Structure formats: structure tokens, C-alpha cells
Amino acid sequence: MGDRIYGFVRSGFEKISDVLSSSVVIGGLLNKIEERTGISGSFIITGLTILFFLLFLLSSGPFFLLYSGVVLYPAYQSFKCLEEENKENAFKWIKYWIVFSAFHAAEHFGDRFIFWLPGYQILKFVFLVWCFAPVPNNGSIILYDSYIRPLFLRNVDTLDRVTDMVTDIIHKVTTRN
């Protein structure tokens, strides 16, 4: 079993190395580092990846990197859908934002109990990446279609009354003279 895991991890690092090496900027940088140090580019990438995951697990988590991946990328993809008027992809990204919002709200209430768990930030990152993964049935589609949509449909009248009430209050507060 250990050999299979090792082979899987090694194969993954080799693929990452190939992709990064094919990049003009990163490949060129890796080649320069390789020439000066004699250390192979794939070894450097492996070491940096392990270091990144260790820092991620042992610290409170690099929140900027986490949110860059799970907020800025989806925001840019959503922007592209609007600009290109791509309704199919727009619905996919709307589902992501609904799941993201539900997760964020749930996380806010459970934060006192889960933030200190070792590896929580990396699990959160992996979960949110799964939610927008470019596959037909990614996490946001499964969670939205199976749980969130049925819940909202059962409670749509109550949700409409509450949002109408809140909208009225906000309107009255912001338009007072």
C-alpha cells in the first residue's frame, strides 16, 4: 500500500513539475536555480510544496493564499461569465457563491469549535476548491442541488417575508431626511 501511495504522490509531483517547467517564467527560473545549485527542478518543486503544506498546517494558515484561491479566482470567472453572457457557466458560478455563502455562515457560527483543529485551513481550502472544480458535478452543484435548493424551496415564503422586512427597514433608514 505504501508503494502505491508513494507512486501516486511521485506521479503527481512529476506532473506538477512538467506543467511548471513548461511555463516560460517558472521554467526559466527553475533552470537558473538548477544550474546554480545542481538541484533538480522537480526536487525544488517537491520541497516547496511540502514546505507550503507544513506551513499551512502548522500556522493559522496563510489566509491571503486561501482566499485568493477560493474568492478571487471564482470572482474573476464570474466576471468573465457576465462579460461573455455565458448563462450556463453563470449558473454554475451562482451555485458556487450560494454554497460559499452558506459555508461561510455556518463557519461563522462553528468557528469557536473548529478553527483550532490542526489542518482545518487546508481542509477548508480543499473543500472550497472541490466546490468550484471544473468537473460536471463539482461540490457546489452537488450541495446546491441536493441540500440547499430543497431547503430554500421549502422555506421560500418565510425567506421572502424576512428579506422584504429587512429591505423595508434598510430603505427607511437610508432614505430618512
mmCIF file of N, CA, C and O in Angstrom, residues 17-107:
data_model
loop_
_atom_site.group_PDB
_atom_site.id
_atom_site.type_symbol
_atom_site.label_atom_id
_atom_site.label_comp_id
_atom_site.label_asym_id
_atom_site.label_seq_id
_atom_site.Cartn_x
_atom_site.Cartn_y
_atom_site.Cartn_z
ATOM 1 N N SER A 17 5.570 19.306 -11.856
ATOM 2 C CA SER A 17 6.877 19.762 -12.332
ATOM 3 C C SER A 17 6.864 19.990 -13.842
ATOM 4 O O SER A 17 7.394 20.990 -14.328
ATOM 5 N N ASP A 18 6.249 19.056 -14.580
ATOM 6 C CA ASP A 18 6.177 19.209 -16.037
ATOM 7 C C ASP A 18 5.400 20.454 -16.427
ATOM 8 O O ASP A 18 5.811 21.207 -17.308
ATOM 9 N N VAL A 19 4.275 20.679 -15.759
ATOM 10 C CA VAL A 19 3.449 21.855 -16.067
ATOM 11 C C VAL A 19 4.208 23.133 -15.742
ATOM 12 O O VAL A 19 4.253 24.062 -16.551
ATOM 13 N N LEU A 20 4.814 23.175 -14.556
ATOM 14 C CA LEU A 20 5.539 24.384 -14.160
ATOM 15 C C LEU A 20 6.776 24.602 -15.019
ATOM 16 O O LEU A 20 7.121 25.732 -15.355
ATOM 17 N N SER A 21 7.458 23.523 -15.384
ATOM 18 C CA SER A 21 8.658 23.644 -16.215
ATOM 19 C C SER A 21 8.325 24.150 -17.607
ATOM 20 O O SER A 21 9.142 24.801 -18.254
ATOM 21 N N SER A 22 7.118 23.850 -18.085
ATOM 22 C CA SER A 22 6.732 24.306 -19.425
ATOM 23 C C SER A 22 6.404 25.798 -19.441
ATOM 24 O O SER A 22 6.361 26.415 -20.490
ATOM 25 N N SER A 23 6.181 26.382 -18.275
ATOM 26 C CA SER A 23 5.940 27.823 -18.190
ATOM 27 C C SER A 23 7.247 28.551 -18.487
ATOM 28 O O SER A 23 8.296 28.198 -17.956
ATOM 29 N N VAL A 24 7.174 29.564 -19.312
ATOM 30 C CA VAL A 24 8.379 30.301 -19.694
ATOM 31 C C VAL A 24 9.037 30.930 -18.473
ATOM 32 O O VAL A 24 10.241 30.790 -18.258
ATOM 33 N N VAL A 25 8.246 31.588 -17.631
ATOM 34 C CA VAL A 25 8.813 32.292 -16.482
ATOM 35 C C VAL A 25 9.301 31.306 -15.424
ATOM 36 O O VAL A 25 10.451 31.344 -15.005
ATOM 37 N N ILE A 26 8.420 30.404 -14.991
ATOM 38 C CA ILE A 26 8.785 29.475 -13.921
ATOM 39 C C ILE A 26 9.834 28.486 -14.405
ATOM 40 O O ILE A 26 10.791 28.196 -13.692
ATOM 41 N N GLY A 27 9.656 27.975 -15.638
ATOM 42 C CA GLY A 27 10.642 27.040 -16.185
ATOM 43 C C GLY A 27 12.017 27.674 -16.276
ATOM 44 O O GLY A 27 13.025 27.056 -15.931
ATOM 45 N N GLY A 28 12.067 28.926 -16.725
ATOM 46 C CA GLY A 28 13.344 29.637 -16.810
ATOM 47 C C GLY A 28 13.973 29.835 -15.444
ATOM 48 O O GLY A 28 15.187 29.658 -15.263
ATOM 49 N N LEU A 29 13.146 30.187 -14.457
ATOM 50 C CA LEU A 29 13.638 30.378 -13.101
ATOM 51 C C LEU A 29 14.163 29.063 -12.530
ATOM 52 O O LEU A 29 15.240 29.018 -11.926
ATOM 53 N N LEU A 30 13.410 27.970 -12.749
ATOM 54 C CA LEU A 30 13.857 26.663 -12.267
ATOM 55 C C LEU A 30 15.171 26.248 -12.922
ATOM 56 O O LEU A 30 16.052 25.695 -12.267
ATOM 57 N N ASN A 31 15.309 26.521 -14.218
ATOM 58 C CA ASN A 31 16.550 26.179 -14.917
ATOM 59 C C ASN A 31 17.736 26.938 -14.330
ATOM 60 O O ASN A 31 18.809 26.369 -14.145
ATOM 61 N N LYS A 32 17.548 28.234 -14.023
ATOM 62 C CA LYS A 32 18.631 29.027 -13.432
ATOM 63 C C LYS A 32 19.014 28.489 -12.053
ATOM 64 O O LYS A 32 20.191 28.380 -11.722
ATOM 65 N N ILE A 33 17.992 28.151 -11.253
ATOM 66 C CA ILE A 33 18.269 27.606 -9.918
ATOM 67 C C ILE A 33 18.981 26.262 -10.037
ATOM 68 O O ILE A 33 19.940 25.988 -9.307
ATOM 69 N N GLU A 34 18.532 25.439 -10.993
ATOM 70 C CA GLU A 34 19.161 24.136 -11.223
ATOM 71 C C GLU A 34 20.628 24.293 -11.608
ATOM 72 O O GLU A 34 21.506 23.586 -11.103
ATOM 73 N N GLU A 35 20.917 25.242 -12.522
ATOM 74 C CA GLU A 35 22.291 25.466 -12.977
ATOM 75 C C GLU A 35 23.189 25.901 -11.824
ATOM 76 O O GLU A 35 24.330 25.461 -11.720
ATOM 77 N N ARG A 36 22.670 26.785 -10.964
ATOM 78 C CA ARG A 36 23.496 27.331 -9.887
ATOM 79 C C ARG A 36 23.650 26.378 -8.706
ATOM 80 O O ARG A 36 24.687 26.398 -8.035
ATOM 81 N N THR A 37 22.622 25.586 -8.429
ATOM 82 C CA THR A 37 22.683 24.737 -7.228
ATOM 83 C C THR A 37 22.937 23.275 -7.531
ATOM 84 O O THR A 37 23.371 22.537 -6.651
ATOM 85 N N GLY A 38 22.611 22.847 -8.741
ATOM 86 C CA GLY A 38 22.741 21.442 -9.074
ATOM 87 C C GLY A 38 21.574 20.599 -8.564
ATOM 88 O O GLY A 38 21.586 19.377 -8.643
ATOM 89 N N ILE A 39 20.551 21.265 -8.020
ATOM 90 C CA ILE A 39 19.367 20.565 -7.503
ATOM 91 C C ILE A 39 18.310 20.566 -8.606
ATOM 92 O O ILE A 39 18.028 21.605 -9.204
ATOM 93 N N SER A 40 17.705 19.400 -8.851
ATOM 94 C CA SER A 40 16.733 19.300 -9.937
ATOM 95 C C SER A 40 15.484 20.127 -9.642
ATOM 96 O O SER A 40 15.090 20.299 -8.486
ATOM 97 N N GLY A 41 14.864 20.629 -10.713
ATOM 98 C CA GLY A 41 13.670 21.448 -10.586
ATOM 99 C C GLY A 41 12.522 20.717 -9.910
ATOM 100 O O GLY A 41 11.796 21.291 -9.103
ATOM 101 N N SER A 42 12.369 19.425 -10.230
ATOM 102 C CA SER A 42 11.274 18.666 -9.609
ATOM 103 C C SER A 42 11.503 18.518 -8.105
ATOM 104 O O SER A 42 10.557 18.544 -7.320
ATOM 105 N N PHE A 43 12.766 18.402 -7.695
ATOM 106 C CA PHE A 43 13.071 18.316 -6.272
ATOM 107 C C PHE A 43 12.753 19.642 -5.579
ATOM 108 O O PHE A 43 12.222 19.668 -4.474
ATOM 109 N N ILE A 44 13.056 20.745 -6.236
ATOM 110 C CA ILE A 44 12.759 22.074 -5.685
ATOM 111 C C ILE A 44 11.252 22.245 -5.530
ATOM 112 O O ILE A 44 10.762 22.693 -4.487
ATOM 113 N N ILE A 45 10.513 21.871 -6.561
ATOM 114 C CA ILE A 45 9.051 21.995 -6.513
ATOM 115 C C ILE A 45 8.487 21.104 -5.406
ATOM 116 O O ILE A 45 7.617 21.534 -4.638
ATOM 117 N N THR A 46 8.993 19.888 -5.292
ATOM 118 C CA THR A 46 8.537 18.977 -4.239
ATOM 119 C C THR A 46 8.812 19.583 -2.869
ATOM 120 O O THR A 46 7.938 19.596 -2.002
ATOM 121 N N GLY A 47 10.004 20.094 -2.677
ATOM 122 C CA GLY A 47 10.362 20.697 -1.392
ATOM 123 C C GLY A 47 9.508 21.900 -1.057
ATOM 124 O O GLY A 47 9.030 22.044 0.076
ATOM 125 N N LEU A 48 9.283 22.768 -2.031
ATOM 126 C CA LEU A 48 8.448 23.951 -1.799
ATOM 127 C C LEU A 48 7.003 23.565 -1.509
ATOM 128 O O LEU A 48 6.343 24.177 -0.666
ATOM 129 N N THR A 49 6.514 22.534 -2.184
ATOM 130 C CA THR A 49 5.143 22.071 -1.944
ATOM 131 C C THR A 49 5.011 21.518 -0.532
ATOM 132 O O THR A 49 4.051 21.845 0.187
ATOM 133 N N ILE A 50 5.955 20.707 -0.114
ATOM 134 C CA ILE A 50 5.926 20.158 1.245
ATOM 135 C C ILE A 50 6.037 21.278 2.266
ATOM 136 O O ILE A 50 5.300 21.310 3.254
ATOM 137 N N LEU A 51 6.932 22.226 2.033
ATOM 138 C CA LEU A 51 7.088 23.370 2.932
ATOM 139 C C LEU A 51 5.786 24.164 3.027
ATOM 140 O O LEU A 51 5.346 24.531 4.116
ATOM 141 N N PHE A 52 5.148 24.408 1.872
ATOM 142 C CA PHE A 52 3.885 25.143 1.854
ATOM 143 C C PHE A 52 2.832 24.422 2.708
ATOM 144 O O PHE A 52 2.165 25.029 3.541
ATOM 145 N N PHE A 53 2.682 23.107 2.516
ATOM 146 C CA PHE A 53 1.680 22.361 3.269
ATOM 147 C C PHE A 53 2.008 22.320 4.762
ATOM 148 O O PHE A 53 1.112 22.405 5.595
ATOM 149 N N LEU A 54 3.292 22.215 5.111
ATOM 150 C CA LEU A 54 3.662 22.230 6.524
ATOM 151 C C LEU A 54 3.353 23.578 7.153
ATOM 152 O O LEU A 54 2.798 23.650 8.256
ATOM 153 N N LEU A 55 3.699 24.665 6.461
ATOM 154 C CA LEU A 55 3.369 25.998 6.976
ATOM 155 C C LEU A 55 1.864 26.169 7.096
ATOM 156 O O LEU A 55 1.357 26.752 8.053
ATOM 157 N N PHE A 56 1.156 25.651 6.121
ATOM 158 C CA PHE A 56 -0.294 25.751 6.112
ATOM 159 C C PHE A 56 -0.885 25.017 7.311
ATOM 160 O O PHE A 56 -1.796 25.506 7.972
ATOM 161 N N LEU A 57 -0.342 23.823 7.601
ATOM 162 C CA LEU A 57 -0.858 23.022 8.696
ATOM 163 C C LEU A 57 -0.425 23.532 10.064
ATOM 164 O O LEU A 57 -1.182 23.446 11.026
ATOM 165 N N LEU A 58 0.795 24.038 10.167
ATOM 166 C CA LEU A 58 1.342 24.397 11.470
ATOM 167 C C LEU A 58 1.029 25.821 11.896
ATOM 168 O O LEU A 58 1.098 26.137 13.082
ATOM 169 N N SER A 59 0.692 26.679 10.963
ATOM 170 C CA SER A 59 0.369 28.053 11.336
ATOM 171 C C SER A 59 -1.142 28.222 11.321
ATOM 172 O O SER A 59 -1.886 27.282 11.133
ATOM 173 N N SER A 60 -1.569 29.434 11.498
ATOM 174 C CA SER A 60 -3.010 29.688 11.441
ATOM 175 C C SER A 60 -3.479 29.690 9.996
ATOM 176 O O SER A 60 -4.656 29.890 9.724
ATOM 177 N N GLY A 61 -2.576 29.487 9.084
ATOM 178 C CA GLY A 61 -2.945 29.395 7.669
ATOM 179 C C GLY A 61 -2.710 30.707 6.955
ATOM 180 O O GLY A 61 -3.056 31.760 7.474
ATOM 181 N N PRO A 62 -2.139 30.643 5.773
ATOM 182 C CA PRO A 62 -1.954 31.882 5.000
ATOM 183 C C PRO A 62 -3.293 32.276 4.376
ATOM 184 O O PRO A 62 -3.632 31.876 3.282
ATOM 185 N N PHE A 63 -4.063 33.078 5.109
ATOM 186 C CA PHE A 63 -5.421 33.420 4.687
ATOM 187 C C PHE A 63 -5.452 34.100 3.337
ATOM 188 O O PHE A 63 -6.389 33.922 2.561
ATOM 189 N N PHE A 64 -4.437 34.876 3.037
ATOM 190 C CA PHE A 64 -4.423 35.535 1.732
ATOM 191 C C PHE A 64 -4.394 34.512 0.605
ATOM 192 O O PHE A 64 -5.149 34.618 -0.361
ATOM 193 N N LEU A 65 -3.539 33.498 0.730
ATOM 194 C CA LEU A 65 -3.479 32.459 -0.303
ATOM 195 C C LEU A 65 -4.781 31.688 -0.384
ATOM 196 O O LEU A 65 -5.288 31.409 -1.462
ATOM 197 N N LEU A 66 -5.323 31.350 0.769
ATOM 198 C CA LEU A 66 -6.582 30.623 0.803
ATOM 199 C C LEU A 66 -7.672 31.415 0.089
ATOM 200 O O LEU A 66 -8.339 30.904 -0.803
ATOM 201 N N TYR A 67 -7.837 32.663 0.469
ATOM 202 C CA TYR A 67 -8.915 33.456 -0.120
ATOM 203 C C TYR A 67 -8.617 33.890 -1.541
ATOM 204 O O TYR A 67 -9.537 34.126 -2.312
ATOM 205 N N SER A 68 -7.359 33.953 -1.900
ATOM 206 C CA SER A 68 -7.042 34.219 -3.308
ATOM 207 C C SER A 68 -7.565 33.091 -4.169
ATOM 208 O O SER A 68 -8.125 33.317 -5.237
ATOM 209 N N GLY A 69 -7.395 31.883 -3.689
ATOM 210 C CA GLY A 69 -7.825 30.725 -4.458
ATOM 211 C C GLY A 69 -9.316 30.521 -4.481
ATOM 212 O O GLY A 69 -9.881 30.165 -5.506
ATOM 213 N N VAL A 70 -9.988 30.762 -3.366
ATOM 214 C CA VAL A 70 -11.408 30.426 -3.296
ATOM 215 C C VAL A 70 -12.335 31.625 -3.400
ATOM 216 O O VAL A 70 -13.552 31.451 -3.407
ATOM 217 N N VAL A 71 -11.772 32.828 -3.506
ATOM 218 C CA VAL A 71 -12.607 34.023 -3.699
ATOM 219 C C VAL A 71 -12.232 34.755 -4.984
ATOM 220 O O VAL A 71 -13.092 35.007 -5.827
ATOM 221 N N LEU A 72 -10.959 35.086 -5.133
ATOM 222 C CA LEU A 72 -10.565 35.889 -6.293
ATOM 223 C C LEU A 72 -10.720 35.128 -7.609
ATOM 224 O O LEU A 72 -11.216 35.676 -8.592
ATOM 225 N N TYR A 73 -10.300 33.873 -7.638
ATOM 226 C CA TYR A 73 -10.456 33.081 -8.866
ATOM 227 C C TYR A 73 -11.928 32.923 -9.250
ATOM 228 O O TYR A 73 -12.309 33.218 -10.385
ATOM 229 N N PRO A 74 -12.798 32.474 -8.319
ATOM 230 C CA PRO A 74 -14.220 32.391 -8.679
ATOM 231 C C PRO A 74 -14.819 33.743 -9.040
ATOM 232 O O PRO A 74 -15.684 33.832 -9.924
ATOM 233 N N ALA A 75 -14.373 34.816 -8.378
ATOM 234 C CA ALA A 75 -14.892 36.147 -8.713
ATOM 235 C C ALA A 75 -14.517 36.514 -10.151
ATOM 236 O O ALA A 75 -15.348 37.029 -10.910
ATOM 237 N N TYR A 76 -13.290 36.227 -10.529
ATOM 238 C CA TYR A 76 -12.861 36.524 -11.899
ATOM 239 C C TYR A 76 -13.631 35.678 -12.909
ATOM 240 O O TYR A 76 -14.060 36.177 -13.952
ATOM 241 N N GLN A 77 -13.828 34.401 -12.601
ATOM 242 C CA GLN A 77 -14.588 33.533 -13.505
ATOM 243 C C GLN A 77 -16.035 34.012 -13.612
ATOM 244 O O GLN A 77 -16.626 33.965 -14.694
ATOM 245 N N SER A 78 -16.609 34.485 -12.517
ATOM 246 C CA SER A 78 -17.968 35.030 -12.543
ATOM 247 C C SER A 78 -18.016 36.282 -13.412
ATOM 248 O O SER A 78 -18.955 36.474 -14.202
ATOM 249 N N PHE A 79 -17.024 37.137 -13.261
ATOM 250 C CA PHE A 79 -16.923 38.341 -14.083
ATOM 251 C C PHE A 79 -16.887 37.979 -15.568
ATOM 252 O O PHE A 79 -17.598 38.572 -16.388
ATOM 253 N N LYS A 80 -16.061 36.978 -15.914
ATOM 254 C CA LYS A 80 -15.975 36.556 -17.313
ATOM 255 C C LYS A 80 -17.323 36.056 -17.836
ATOM 256 O O LYS A 80 -17.694 36.339 -18.977
ATOM 257 N N CYS A 81 -18.063 35.321 -17.006
ATOM 258 C CA CYS A 81 -19.382 34.832 -17.423
ATOM 259 C C CYS A 81 -20.318 35.987 -17.732
ATOM 260 O O CYS A 81 -21.085 35.936 -18.698
ATOM 261 N N LEU A 82 -20.269 37.017 -16.912
ATOM 262 C CA LEU A 82 -21.135 38.177 -17.145
ATOM 263 C C LEU A 82 -20.732 38.922 -18.412
ATOM 264 O O LEU A 82 -21.589 39.335 -19.198
ATOM 265 N N GLU A 83 -19.443 39.088 -18.607
ATOM 266 C CA GLU A 83 -18.960 39.815 -19.774
ATOM 267 C C GLU A 83 -19.212 39.054 -21.072
ATOM 268 O O GLU A 83 -19.487 39.648 -22.095
ATOM 269 N N GLU A 84 -19.105 37.739 -21.017
ATOM 270 C CA GLU A 84 -19.303 36.914 -22.207
ATOM 271 C C GLU A 84 -20.750 36.472 -22.358
ATOM 272 O O GLU A 84 -21.103 35.797 -23.313
ATOM 273 N N GLU A 85 -21.595 36.851 -21.375
ATOM 274 C CA GLU A 85 -23.004 36.456 -21.356
ATOM 275 C C GLU A 85 -23.165 34.947 -21.509
ATOM 276 O O GLU A 85 -23.969 34.458 -22.289
ATOM 277 N N ASN A 86 -22.389 34.216 -20.730
ATOM 278 C CA ASN A 86 -22.406 32.757 -20.738
ATOM 279 C C ASN A 86 -23.315 32.271 -19.607
ATOM 280 O O ASN A 86 -22.887 32.115 -18.475
ATOM 281 N N LYS A 87 -24.603 32.036 -19.934
ATOM 282 C CA LYS A 87 -25.580 31.686 -18.903
ATOM 283 C C LYS A 87 -25.276 30.351 -18.227
ATOM 284 O O LYS A 87 -25.446 30.209 -17.018
ATOM 285 N N GLU A 88 -24.832 29.371 -18.992
ATOM 286 C CA GLU A 88 -24.562 28.052 -18.408
ATOM 287 C C GLU A 88 -23.491 28.143 -17.323
ATOM 288 O O GLU A 88 -23.665 27.640 -16.220
ATOM 289 N N ASN A 89 -22.384 28.805 -17.641
ATOM 290 C CA ASN A 89 -21.325 28.960 -16.640
ATOM 291 C C ASN A 89 -21.749 29.904 -15.520
ATOM 292 O O ASN A 89 -21.344 29.730 -14.376
ATOM 293 N N ALA A 90 -22.571 30.904 -15.854
ATOM 294 C CA ALA A 90 -23.029 31.837 -14.825
ATOM 295 C C ALA A 90 -23.830 31.095 -13.762
ATOM 296 O O ALA A 90 -23.655 31.332 -12.564
ATOM 297 N N PHE A 91 -24.712 30.181 -14.173
ATOM 298 C CA PHE A 91 -25.484 29.406 -13.199
ATOM 299 C C PHE A 91 -24.558 28.556 -12.327
ATOM 300 O O PHE A 91 -24.784 28.417 -11.120
ATOM 301 N N LYS A 92 -23.517 28.004 -12.922
ATOM 302 C CA LYS A 92 -22.553 27.204 -12.159
ATOM 303 C C LYS A 92 -21.889 28.065 -11.087
ATOM 304 O O LYS A 92 -21.774 27.658 -9.933
ATOM 305 N N TRP A 93 -21.481 29.283 -11.473
ATOM 306 C CA TRP A 93 -20.801 30.148 -10.512
ATOM 307 C C TRP A 93 -21.766 30.707 -9.484
ATOM 308 O O TRP A 93 -21.388 30.905 -8.318
ATOM 309 N N ILE A 94 -23.025 30.942 -9.851
ATOM 310 C CA ILE A 94 -24.012 31.385 -8.863
ATOM 311 C C ILE A 94 -24.199 30.298 -7.808
ATOM 312 O O ILE A 94 -24.273 30.587 -6.606
ATOM 313 N N LYS A 95 -24.251 29.051 -8.236
ATOM 314 C CA LYS A 95 -24.359 27.945 -7.282
ATOM 315 C C LYS A 95 -23.148 27.929 -6.351
ATOM 316 O O LYS A 95 -23.273 27.697 -5.150
ATOM 317 N N TYR A 96 -21.960 28.176 -6.906
ATOM 318 C CA TYR A 96 -20.756 28.222 -6.065
ATOM 319 C C TYR A 96 -20.904 29.303 -5.000
ATOM 320 O O TYR A 96 -20.632 29.065 -3.821
ATOM 321 N N TRP A 97 -21.334 30.509 -5.407
ATOM 322 C CA TRP A 97 -21.426 31.609 -4.453
ATOM 323 C C TRP A 97 -22.486 31.342 -3.387
ATOM 324 O O TRP A 97 -22.327 31.742 -2.230
ATOM 325 N N ILE A 98 -23.563 30.659 -3.745
ATOM 326 C CA ILE A 98 -24.580 30.299 -2.750
ATOM 327 C C ILE A 98 -24.008 29.291 -1.755
ATOM 328 O O ILE A 98 -24.173 29.445 -0.534
ATOM 329 N N VAL A 99 -23.310 28.270 -2.250
ATOM 330 C CA VAL A 99 -22.687 27.283 -1.357
ATOM 331 C C VAL A 99 -21.606 27.953 -0.509
ATOM 332 O O VAL A 99 -21.511 27.719 0.696
ATOM 333 N N PHE A 100 -20.800 28.810 -1.134
ATOM 334 C CA PHE A 100 -19.751 29.523 -0.403
ATOM 335 C C PHE A 100 -20.370 30.353 0.727
ATOM 336 O O PHE A 100 -19.880 30.347 1.851
ATOM 337 N N SER A 101 -21.463 31.054 0.438
ATOM 338 C CA SER A 101 -22.125 31.879 1.453
ATOM 339 C C SER A 101 -22.684 31.027 2.584
ATOM 340 O O SER A 101 -22.557 31.383 3.765
ATOM 341 N N ALA A 102 -23.305 29.910 2.234
ATOM 342 C CA ALA A 102 -23.853 29.010 3.256
ATOM 343 C C ALA A 102 -22.723 28.455 4.119
ATOM 344 O O ALA A 102 -22.833 28.394 5.359
ATOM 345 N N PHE A 103 -21.632 28.056 3.476
ATOM 346 C CA PHE A 103 -20.477 27.533 4.212
ATOM 347 C C PHE A 103 -19.899 28.607 5.120
ATOM 348 O O PHE A 103 -19.595 28.367 6.289
ATOM 349 N N HIS A 104 -19.762 29.819 4.595
ATOM 350 C CA HIS A 104 -19.194 30.921 5.364
ATOM 351 C C HIS A 104 -20.074 31.239 6.574
ATOM 352 O O HIS A 104 -19.565 31.488 7.674
ATOM 353 N N ALA A 105 -21.396 31.234 6.392
ATOM 354 C CA ALA A 105 -22.310 31.498 7.506
ATOM 355 C C ALA A 105 -22.199 30.394 8.555
ATOM 356 O O ALA A 105 -22.125 30.672 9.759
ATOM 357 N N ALA A 106 -22.183 29.137 8.115
ATOM 358 C CA ALA A 106 -22.059 28.014 9.049
ATOM 359 C C ALA A 106 -20.713 28.069 9.764
ATOM 360 O O ALA A 106 -20.633 27.808 10.980
ATOM 361 N N GLU A 107 -19.685 28.413 9.036
ATOM 362 C CA GLU A 107 -18.347 28.506 9.619
ATOM 363 C C GLU A 107 -18.303 29.595 10.687
ATOM 364 O O GLU A 107 -17.666 29.437 11.730
#
